[in-house]
mmCIF file of C-alpha atoms in Angstrom:
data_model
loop_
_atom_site.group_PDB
_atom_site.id
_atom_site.type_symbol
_atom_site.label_atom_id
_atom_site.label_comp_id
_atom_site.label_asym_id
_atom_site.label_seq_id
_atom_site.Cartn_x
_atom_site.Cartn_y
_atom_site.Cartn_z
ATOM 1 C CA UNK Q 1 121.794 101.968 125.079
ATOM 2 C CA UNK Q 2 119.943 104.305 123.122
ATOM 3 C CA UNK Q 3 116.623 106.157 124.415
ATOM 4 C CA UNK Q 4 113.882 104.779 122.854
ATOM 5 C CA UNK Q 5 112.080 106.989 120.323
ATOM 6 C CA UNK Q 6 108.524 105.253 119.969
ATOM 7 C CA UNK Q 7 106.748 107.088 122.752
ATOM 8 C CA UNK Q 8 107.893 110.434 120.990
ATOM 9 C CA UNK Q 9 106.375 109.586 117.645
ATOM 10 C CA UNK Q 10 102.720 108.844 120.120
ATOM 11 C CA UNK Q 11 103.283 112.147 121.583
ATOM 12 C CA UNK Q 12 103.514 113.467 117.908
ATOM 13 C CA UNK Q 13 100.688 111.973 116.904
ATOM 14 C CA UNK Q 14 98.508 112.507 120.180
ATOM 15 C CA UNK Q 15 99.196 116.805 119.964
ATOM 16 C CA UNK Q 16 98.226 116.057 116.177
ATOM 17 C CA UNK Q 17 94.851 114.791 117.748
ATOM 18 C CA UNK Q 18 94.374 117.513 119.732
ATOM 19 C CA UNK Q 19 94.928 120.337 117.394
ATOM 20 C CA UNK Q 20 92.402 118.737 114.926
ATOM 21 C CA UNK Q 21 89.845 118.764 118.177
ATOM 22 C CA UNK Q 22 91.012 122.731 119.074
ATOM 23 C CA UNK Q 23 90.311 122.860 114.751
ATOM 24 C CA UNK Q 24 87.084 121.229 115.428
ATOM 25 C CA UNK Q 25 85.822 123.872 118.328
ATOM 26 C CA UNK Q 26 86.382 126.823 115.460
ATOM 27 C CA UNK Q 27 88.807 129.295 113.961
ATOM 28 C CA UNK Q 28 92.330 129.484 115.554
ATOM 29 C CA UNK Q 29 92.813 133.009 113.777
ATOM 30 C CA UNK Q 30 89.767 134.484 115.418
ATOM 31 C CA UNK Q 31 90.027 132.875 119.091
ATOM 32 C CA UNK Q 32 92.820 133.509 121.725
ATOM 33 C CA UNK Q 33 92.015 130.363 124.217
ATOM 34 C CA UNK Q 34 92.104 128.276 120.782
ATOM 35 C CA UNK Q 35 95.069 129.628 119.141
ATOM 36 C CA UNK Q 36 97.180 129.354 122.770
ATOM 37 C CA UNK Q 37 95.982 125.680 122.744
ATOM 38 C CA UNK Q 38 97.553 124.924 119.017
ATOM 39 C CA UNK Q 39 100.746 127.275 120.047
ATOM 40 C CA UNK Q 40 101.216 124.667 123.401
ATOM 41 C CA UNK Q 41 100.442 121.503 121.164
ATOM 42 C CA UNK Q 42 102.583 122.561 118.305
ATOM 43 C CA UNK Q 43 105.688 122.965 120.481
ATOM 44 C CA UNK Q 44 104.866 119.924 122.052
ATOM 45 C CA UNK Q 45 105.387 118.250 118.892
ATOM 46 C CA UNK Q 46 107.584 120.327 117.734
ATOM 47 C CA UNK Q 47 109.811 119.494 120.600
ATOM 48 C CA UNK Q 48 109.065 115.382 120.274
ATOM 49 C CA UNK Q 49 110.470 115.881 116.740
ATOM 50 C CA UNK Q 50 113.858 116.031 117.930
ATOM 51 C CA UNK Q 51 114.300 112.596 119.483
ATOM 52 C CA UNK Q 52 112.724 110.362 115.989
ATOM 53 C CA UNK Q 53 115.532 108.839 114.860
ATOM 54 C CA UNK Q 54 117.493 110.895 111.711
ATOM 55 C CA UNK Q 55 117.061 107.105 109.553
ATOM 56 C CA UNK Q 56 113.566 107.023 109.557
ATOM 57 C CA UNK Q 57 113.375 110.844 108.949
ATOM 58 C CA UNK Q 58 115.456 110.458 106.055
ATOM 59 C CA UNK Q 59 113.426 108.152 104.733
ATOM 60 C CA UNK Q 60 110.467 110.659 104.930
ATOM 61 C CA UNK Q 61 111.932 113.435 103.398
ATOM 62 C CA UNK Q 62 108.789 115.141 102.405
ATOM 63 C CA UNK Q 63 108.261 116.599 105.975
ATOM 64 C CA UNK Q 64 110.232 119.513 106.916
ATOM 65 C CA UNK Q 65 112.016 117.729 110.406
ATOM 66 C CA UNK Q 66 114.444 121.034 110.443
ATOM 67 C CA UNK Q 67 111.362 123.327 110.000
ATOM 68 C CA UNK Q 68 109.624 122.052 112.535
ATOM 69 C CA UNK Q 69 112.242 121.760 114.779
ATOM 70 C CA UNK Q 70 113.169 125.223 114.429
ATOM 71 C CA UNK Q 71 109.304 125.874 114.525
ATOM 72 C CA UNK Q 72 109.206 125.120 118.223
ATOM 73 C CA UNK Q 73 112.689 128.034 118.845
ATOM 74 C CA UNK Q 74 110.306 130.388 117.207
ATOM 75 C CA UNK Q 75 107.282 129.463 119.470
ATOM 76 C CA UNK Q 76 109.155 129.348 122.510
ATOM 77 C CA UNK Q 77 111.371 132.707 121.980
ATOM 78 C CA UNK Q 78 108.973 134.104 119.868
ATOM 79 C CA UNK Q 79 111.657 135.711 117.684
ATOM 80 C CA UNK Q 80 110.740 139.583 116.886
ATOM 81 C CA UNK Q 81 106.769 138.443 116.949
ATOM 82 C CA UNK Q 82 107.554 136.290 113.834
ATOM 83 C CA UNK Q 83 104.492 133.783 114.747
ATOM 84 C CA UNK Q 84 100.602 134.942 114.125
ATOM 85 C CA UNK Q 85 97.156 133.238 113.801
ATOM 86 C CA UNK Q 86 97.423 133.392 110.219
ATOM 87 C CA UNK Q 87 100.651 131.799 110.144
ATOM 88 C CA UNK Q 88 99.752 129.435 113.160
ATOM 89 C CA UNK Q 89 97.011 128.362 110.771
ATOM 90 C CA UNK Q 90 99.211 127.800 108.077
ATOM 91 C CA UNK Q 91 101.494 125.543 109.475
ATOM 92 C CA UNK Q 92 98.212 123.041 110.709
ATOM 93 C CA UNK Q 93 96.963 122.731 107.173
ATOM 94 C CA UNK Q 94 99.480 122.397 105.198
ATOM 95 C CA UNK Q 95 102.252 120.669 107.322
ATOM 96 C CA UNK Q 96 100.046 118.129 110.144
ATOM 97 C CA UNK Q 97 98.575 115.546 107.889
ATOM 98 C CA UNK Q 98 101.872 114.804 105.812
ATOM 99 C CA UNK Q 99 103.366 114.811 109.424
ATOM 100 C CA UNK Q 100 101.064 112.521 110.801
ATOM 101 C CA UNK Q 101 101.526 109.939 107.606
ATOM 102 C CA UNK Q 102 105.117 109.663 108.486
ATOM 103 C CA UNK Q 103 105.330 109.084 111.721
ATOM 104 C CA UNK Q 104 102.411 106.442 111.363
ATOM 105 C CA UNK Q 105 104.715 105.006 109.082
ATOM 106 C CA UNK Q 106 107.718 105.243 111.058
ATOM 107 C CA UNK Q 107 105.606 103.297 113.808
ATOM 108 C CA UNK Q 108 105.071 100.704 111.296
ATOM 109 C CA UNK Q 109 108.064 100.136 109.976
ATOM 110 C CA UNK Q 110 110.949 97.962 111.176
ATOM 111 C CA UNK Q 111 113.340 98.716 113.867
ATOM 112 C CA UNK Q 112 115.797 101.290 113.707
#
């Protein structure tokens, strides 16, 4: 029986929520307590990633799953201090929204 991977893609799109809300409160670059929030929320998801089944990521080939995957090694080892606010801040606006479409979409579509 395989694990099921629904309450992953919720956990995906809940840390999505709450980054926008740490976005909402001001500027990740320029705040500690708000950029250490994103950090925790992005490996979160980062880390829920990994158990969406590889069909429906296929099929939403636009979002970097391998990225983001690997995203969460760098935030948890913090490789040579490769992560910053800047790039932190990066990574929310350009990668979240097209992130958030697909897994809607993988919620939506039919089973696996």
């Amino acid at each position: 029986m395989s694990k099921s991977w629904q309450p992953y893609a919720l956990h995906i799109l809940d840390a999505i929520e709450r980054i926008k809300n740490i976005q909402s409160r001001g500027d990740l670059t320029q705040d500690q307590i708000l950029y250490d929030a994103a950090l925790r929320n992005l490996q979160t998801l980062s880390e829920s990633t990994q158990n969406l089944p590889d069909g429906l990521k296929a099929k939403h080939s636009d979002v970097p799953w391998r990225e983001i995957s690997g995203f969460r090694n760098i935030l948890v080892h913090n490789y040579l201090g490769e992560i910053d606010p800047e790039t932190v801040a990066a990574v929310v606006n350009v990668h979240l929204t097209p992130l958030e479409e697909a897994v809607k979409a993988m919620l939506q579509s039919p089973k696996v």
